[in-house]
XYZ file of C-alpha atoms in Angstrom:
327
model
C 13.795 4.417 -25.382
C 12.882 8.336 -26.232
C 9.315 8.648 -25.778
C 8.848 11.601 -26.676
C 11.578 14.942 -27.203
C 10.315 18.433 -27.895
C 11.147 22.516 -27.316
C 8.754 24.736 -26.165
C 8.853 28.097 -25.963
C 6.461 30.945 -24.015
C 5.215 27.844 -22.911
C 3.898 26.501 -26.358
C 5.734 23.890 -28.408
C 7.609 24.440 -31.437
C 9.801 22.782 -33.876
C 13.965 22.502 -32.922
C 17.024 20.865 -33.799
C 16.687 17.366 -33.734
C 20.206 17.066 -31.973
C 19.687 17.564 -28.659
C 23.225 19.718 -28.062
C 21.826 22.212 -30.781
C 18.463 22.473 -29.303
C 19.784 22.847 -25.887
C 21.865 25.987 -27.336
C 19.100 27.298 -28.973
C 16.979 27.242 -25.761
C 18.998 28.975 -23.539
C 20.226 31.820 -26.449
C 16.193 32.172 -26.409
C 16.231 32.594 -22.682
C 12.558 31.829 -23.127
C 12.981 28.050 -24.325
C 13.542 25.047 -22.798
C 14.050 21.074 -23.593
C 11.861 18.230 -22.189
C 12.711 14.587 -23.591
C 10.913 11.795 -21.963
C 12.157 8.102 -21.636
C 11.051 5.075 -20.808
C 13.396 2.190 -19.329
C 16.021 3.761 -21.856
C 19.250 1.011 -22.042
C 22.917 2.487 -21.100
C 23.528 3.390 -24.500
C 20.776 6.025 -24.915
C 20.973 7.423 -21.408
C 24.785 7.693 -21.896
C 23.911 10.039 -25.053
C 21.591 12.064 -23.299
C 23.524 11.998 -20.072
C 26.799 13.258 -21.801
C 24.442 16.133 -24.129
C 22.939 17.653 -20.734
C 25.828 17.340 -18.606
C 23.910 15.427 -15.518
C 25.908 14.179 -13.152
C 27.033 10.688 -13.228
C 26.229 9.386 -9.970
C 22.350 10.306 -10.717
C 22.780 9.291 -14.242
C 23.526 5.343 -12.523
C 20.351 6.159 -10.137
C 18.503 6.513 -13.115
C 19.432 3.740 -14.990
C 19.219 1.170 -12.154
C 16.770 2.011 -10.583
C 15.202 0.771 -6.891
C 16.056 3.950 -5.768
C 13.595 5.717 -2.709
C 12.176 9.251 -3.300
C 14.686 11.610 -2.831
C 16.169 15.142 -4.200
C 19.639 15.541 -4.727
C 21.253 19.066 -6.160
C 24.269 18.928 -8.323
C 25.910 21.802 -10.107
C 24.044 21.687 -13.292
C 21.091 19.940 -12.712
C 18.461 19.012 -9.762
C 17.711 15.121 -9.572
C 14.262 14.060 -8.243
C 12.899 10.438 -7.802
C 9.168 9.825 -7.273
C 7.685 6.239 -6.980
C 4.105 6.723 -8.463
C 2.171 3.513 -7.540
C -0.981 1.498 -8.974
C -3.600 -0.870 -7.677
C -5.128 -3.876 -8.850
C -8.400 -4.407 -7.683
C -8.801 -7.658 -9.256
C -5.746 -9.156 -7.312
C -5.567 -6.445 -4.492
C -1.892 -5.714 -5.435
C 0.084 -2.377 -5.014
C 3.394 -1.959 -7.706
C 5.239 0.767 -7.292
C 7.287 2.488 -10.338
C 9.815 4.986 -10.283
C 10.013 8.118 -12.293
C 12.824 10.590 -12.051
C 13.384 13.805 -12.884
C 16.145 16.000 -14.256
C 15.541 19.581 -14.176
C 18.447 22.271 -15.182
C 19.052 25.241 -17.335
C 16.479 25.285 -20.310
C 16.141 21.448 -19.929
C 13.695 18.475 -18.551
C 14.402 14.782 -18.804
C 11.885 12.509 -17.144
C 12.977 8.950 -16.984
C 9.990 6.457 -16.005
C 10.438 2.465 -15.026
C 7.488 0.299 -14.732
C 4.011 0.788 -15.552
C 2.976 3.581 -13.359
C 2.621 6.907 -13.775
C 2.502 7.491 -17.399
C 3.913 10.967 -18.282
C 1.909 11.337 -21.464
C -1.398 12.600 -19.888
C 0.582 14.955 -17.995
C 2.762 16.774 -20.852
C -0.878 16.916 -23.013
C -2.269 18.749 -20.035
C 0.403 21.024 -19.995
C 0.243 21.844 -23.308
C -3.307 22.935 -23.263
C -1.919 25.696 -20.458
C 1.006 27.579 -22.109
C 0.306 29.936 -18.769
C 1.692 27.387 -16.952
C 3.829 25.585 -19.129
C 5.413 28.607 -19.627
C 7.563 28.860 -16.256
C 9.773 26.557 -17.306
C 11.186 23.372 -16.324
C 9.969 24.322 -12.792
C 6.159 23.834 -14.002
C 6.836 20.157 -15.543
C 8.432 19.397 -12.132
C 5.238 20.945 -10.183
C 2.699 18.807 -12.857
C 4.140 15.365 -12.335
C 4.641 15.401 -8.755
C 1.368 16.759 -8.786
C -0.154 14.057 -10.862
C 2.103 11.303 -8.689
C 0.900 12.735 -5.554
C -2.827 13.133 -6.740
C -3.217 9.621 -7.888
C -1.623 8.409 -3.703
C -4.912 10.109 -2.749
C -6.817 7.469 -5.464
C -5.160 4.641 -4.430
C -5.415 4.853 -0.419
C -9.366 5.869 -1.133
C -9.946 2.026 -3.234
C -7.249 0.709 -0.629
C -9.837 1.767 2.532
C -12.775 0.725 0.428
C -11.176 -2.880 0.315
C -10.261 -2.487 4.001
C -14.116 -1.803 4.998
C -14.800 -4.884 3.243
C -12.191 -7.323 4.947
C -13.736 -5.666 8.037
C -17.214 -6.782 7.597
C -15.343 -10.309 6.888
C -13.704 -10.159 10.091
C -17.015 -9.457 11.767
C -19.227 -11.387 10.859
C -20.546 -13.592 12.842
C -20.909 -16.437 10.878
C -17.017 -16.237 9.965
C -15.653 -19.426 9.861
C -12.738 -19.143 7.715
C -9.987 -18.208 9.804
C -6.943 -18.821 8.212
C -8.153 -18.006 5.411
C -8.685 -14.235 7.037
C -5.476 -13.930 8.713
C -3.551 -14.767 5.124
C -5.922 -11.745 3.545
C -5.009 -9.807 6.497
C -1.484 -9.922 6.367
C -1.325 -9.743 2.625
C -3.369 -6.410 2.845
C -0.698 -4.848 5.382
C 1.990 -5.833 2.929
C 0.330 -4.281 0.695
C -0.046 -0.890 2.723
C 3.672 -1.225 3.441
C 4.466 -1.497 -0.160
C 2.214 1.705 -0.534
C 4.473 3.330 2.672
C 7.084 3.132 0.941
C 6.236 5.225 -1.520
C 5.218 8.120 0.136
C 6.861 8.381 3.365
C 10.266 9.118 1.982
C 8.778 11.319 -0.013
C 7.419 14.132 2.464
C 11.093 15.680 2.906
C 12.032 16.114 -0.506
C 8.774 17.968 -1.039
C 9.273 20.251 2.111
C 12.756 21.407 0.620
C 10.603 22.227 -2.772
C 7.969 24.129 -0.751
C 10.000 25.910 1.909
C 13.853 25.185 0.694
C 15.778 27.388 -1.723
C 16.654 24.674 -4.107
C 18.526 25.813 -7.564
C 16.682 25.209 -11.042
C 13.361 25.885 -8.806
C 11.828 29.494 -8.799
C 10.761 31.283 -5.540
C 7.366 31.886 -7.135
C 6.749 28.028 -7.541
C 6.860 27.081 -3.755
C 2.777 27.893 -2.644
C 2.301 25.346 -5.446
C 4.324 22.986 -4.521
C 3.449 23.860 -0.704
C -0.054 22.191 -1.873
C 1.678 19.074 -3.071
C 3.181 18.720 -0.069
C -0.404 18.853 2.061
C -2.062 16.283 -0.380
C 1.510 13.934 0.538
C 0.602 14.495 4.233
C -3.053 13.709 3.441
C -2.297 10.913 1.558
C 0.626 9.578 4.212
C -2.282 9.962 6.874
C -4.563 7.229 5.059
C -1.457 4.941 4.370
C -0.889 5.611 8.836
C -5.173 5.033 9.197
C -5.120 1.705 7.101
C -1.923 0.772 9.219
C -3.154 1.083 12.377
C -6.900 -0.244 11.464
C -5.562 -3.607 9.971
C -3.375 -4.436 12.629
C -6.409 -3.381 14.888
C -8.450 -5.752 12.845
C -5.780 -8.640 13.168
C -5.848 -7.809 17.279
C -9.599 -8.335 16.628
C -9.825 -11.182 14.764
C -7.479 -13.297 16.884
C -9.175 -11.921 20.173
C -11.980 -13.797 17.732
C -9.980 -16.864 17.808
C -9.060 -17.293 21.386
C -12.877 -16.881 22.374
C -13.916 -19.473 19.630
C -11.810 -22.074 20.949
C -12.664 -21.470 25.061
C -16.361 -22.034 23.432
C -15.366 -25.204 21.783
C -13.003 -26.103 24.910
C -16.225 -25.754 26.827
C -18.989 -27.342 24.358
C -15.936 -30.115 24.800
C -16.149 -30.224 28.396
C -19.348 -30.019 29.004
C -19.986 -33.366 26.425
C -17.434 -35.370 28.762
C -19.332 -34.019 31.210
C -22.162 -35.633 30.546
C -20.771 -38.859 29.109
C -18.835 -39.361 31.908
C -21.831 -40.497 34.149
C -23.237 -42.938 32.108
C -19.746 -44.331 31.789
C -19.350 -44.375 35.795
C -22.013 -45.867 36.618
C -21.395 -48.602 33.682
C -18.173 -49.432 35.026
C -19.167 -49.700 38.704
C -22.005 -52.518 37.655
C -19.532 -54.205 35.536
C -17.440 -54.957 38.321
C -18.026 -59.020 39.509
C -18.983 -59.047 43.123
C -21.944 -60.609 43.997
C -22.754 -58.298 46.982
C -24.054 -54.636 45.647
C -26.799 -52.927 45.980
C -30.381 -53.850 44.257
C -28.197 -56.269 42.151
C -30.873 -59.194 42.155
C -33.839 -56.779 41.732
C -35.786 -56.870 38.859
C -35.836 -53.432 38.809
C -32.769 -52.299 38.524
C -31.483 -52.027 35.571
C -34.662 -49.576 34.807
C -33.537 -47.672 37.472
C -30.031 -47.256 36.566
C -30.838 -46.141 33.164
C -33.395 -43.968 34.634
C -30.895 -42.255 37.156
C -28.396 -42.181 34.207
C -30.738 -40.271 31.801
C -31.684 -38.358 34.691
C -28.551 -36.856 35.475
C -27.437 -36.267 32.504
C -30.284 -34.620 31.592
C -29.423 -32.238 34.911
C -26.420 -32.108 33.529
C -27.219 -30.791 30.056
C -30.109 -28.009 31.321
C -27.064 -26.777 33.827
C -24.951 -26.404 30.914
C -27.124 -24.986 28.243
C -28.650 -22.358 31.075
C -24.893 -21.351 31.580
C -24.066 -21.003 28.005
C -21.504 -24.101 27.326
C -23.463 -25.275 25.018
């Protein structure tokens, strides 16, 4: 559906044609006009209207509609064709989704189509028109204010994403951790996570280089220091997504390191118990044996003794152990 559709000219908006053809026309006889219609999750129908009123090309027109596409910038003759994947997090189930938002830019025109839940475009076009000054570039300043926004909000996400991270750390350390599989599962579900978050901004870093350094049509010269600081807050922001990477499969090195010298302490707590038992059991079985000829068999104090020697070696036994740490 049409969110929202509007003209603005010297970077303020005003009333236009409600057809979109005529207000097209009428922005570009202006030469100081231009259109921006936003949609959300628009059907074939209403893209095909807007598609065929703007002249964008078809093969981006089908990118837009399905979808699932990775961040890219494609030039065609009449338009430019931008696709962003702004993403949000769930702290209650420590989720990352991932929309997509593309952008049309051409003569006099904007269309911004937006799938999921991310990345609302609303904020964004009420920002802009609180600064004509800006607004007033052209369809080259919406471009620069939502890739902006996208990019800005990466930086928010990987900052709650580490703060969750230092958390599963202190988990993983602890040393009364117990709950191992229970930790590995979090672990693993985290780095999908990250990858999910990866794969929204690490396609993303070349398309923004061409808008910062690139002469792309539809984008003016003037625009590229601004979008030259988009592109550093992407590299910031694909340097946490690297850092959480490489500390979480650090902390799953750690934490079955953890694992392997938890069970040689149990493998040698088990030991040293047979250890000891084993003695008692020895001995047993050598007096149970009928033969009438063995040692202090007919004494009255034997059996004392035996249980004496018994406790008394594996009482050796036990103070060897615990002294050595097995137990």
């Amino acid at each position: 559906m049409i969110v929202d559709c509007a003209m603005y000219r010297n970077g303020r908006r005003s009333e236009g044609p409600e057809d979109f053809s005529d207000a097209l026309d009428l922005a570009r006889a202006s030469g100081d006009a231009f259109v921006w219609i936003g949609m959300y999750e628009p059907t074939e129908a209403e893209f095909d209207h807007v598609r065929r009123e703007f002249g964008l090309h078809p093969l981006a027109a089908e990118d837009a509609l399905t979808a699932h596409q990775r961040p890219k910038l494609e030039v065609y003759d009449d338009s430019l064709f931008v696709v962003l994947k702004p993403v949000l997090y769930d702290d209650s189930t420590d989720t990352v989704t991932a929309g997509e938002l593309m952008v049309f830019i051409g003569d006099s025109f904007v269309v911004t189509v937006r799938h999921g839940e991310g990345a609302a475009l609303a904020a964004v076009r009420h920002r802009l028109e609180r600064e004509p000054e800006v607004l007033g570039h052209g369809p080259t300043a919406v471009l620069y204010a939502v890739s902006d926004a996208v990019v800005d909000h990466y930086i928010e996400v990987a900052a709650e994403l580490q703060a969750d991270l230092e958390g599963l750390e202190a988990d993983v350390f602890a040393p009364t951790a117990s709950d191992t599989k229970n930790t590995a599962a979090r672990i693993y579900a985290f780095k999908r996570q990250v990858l999910e978050f990866r794969r929204a901004t690490s396609p993303l870093l070349q398309p923004m280089d061409r808008l910062a350094f690139g002469n792309v049509p539809f984008v003016h010269e003037r625009a590229q220091p601004f979008f030259r600081d988009v592109a550093d807050h992407l590299t910031k922001a694909n340097e946490y997504v690297e850092g959480l990477d490489r500390l979480l499969s650090d902390a799953l090195s750690a934490h079955l390191a953890q694992m392997g010298v938890r069970q040689n302490d149990d493998m040698r707590k088990i030991s040293a118990w047979a250890a000891m038992a084993a003695v008692p059991t020895m001995v047993a079985g050598i007096y149970g044996m009928n033969f009438d000829d063995m040692p202090e068999l007919r004494q009255p104090w034997g059996y004392p003794a035996v249980l004496v020697l018994m406790a008394g070696v594996c009482l050796g036994l036990h103070r060897m152990f615990k002294r050595r740490g097995w137990l």
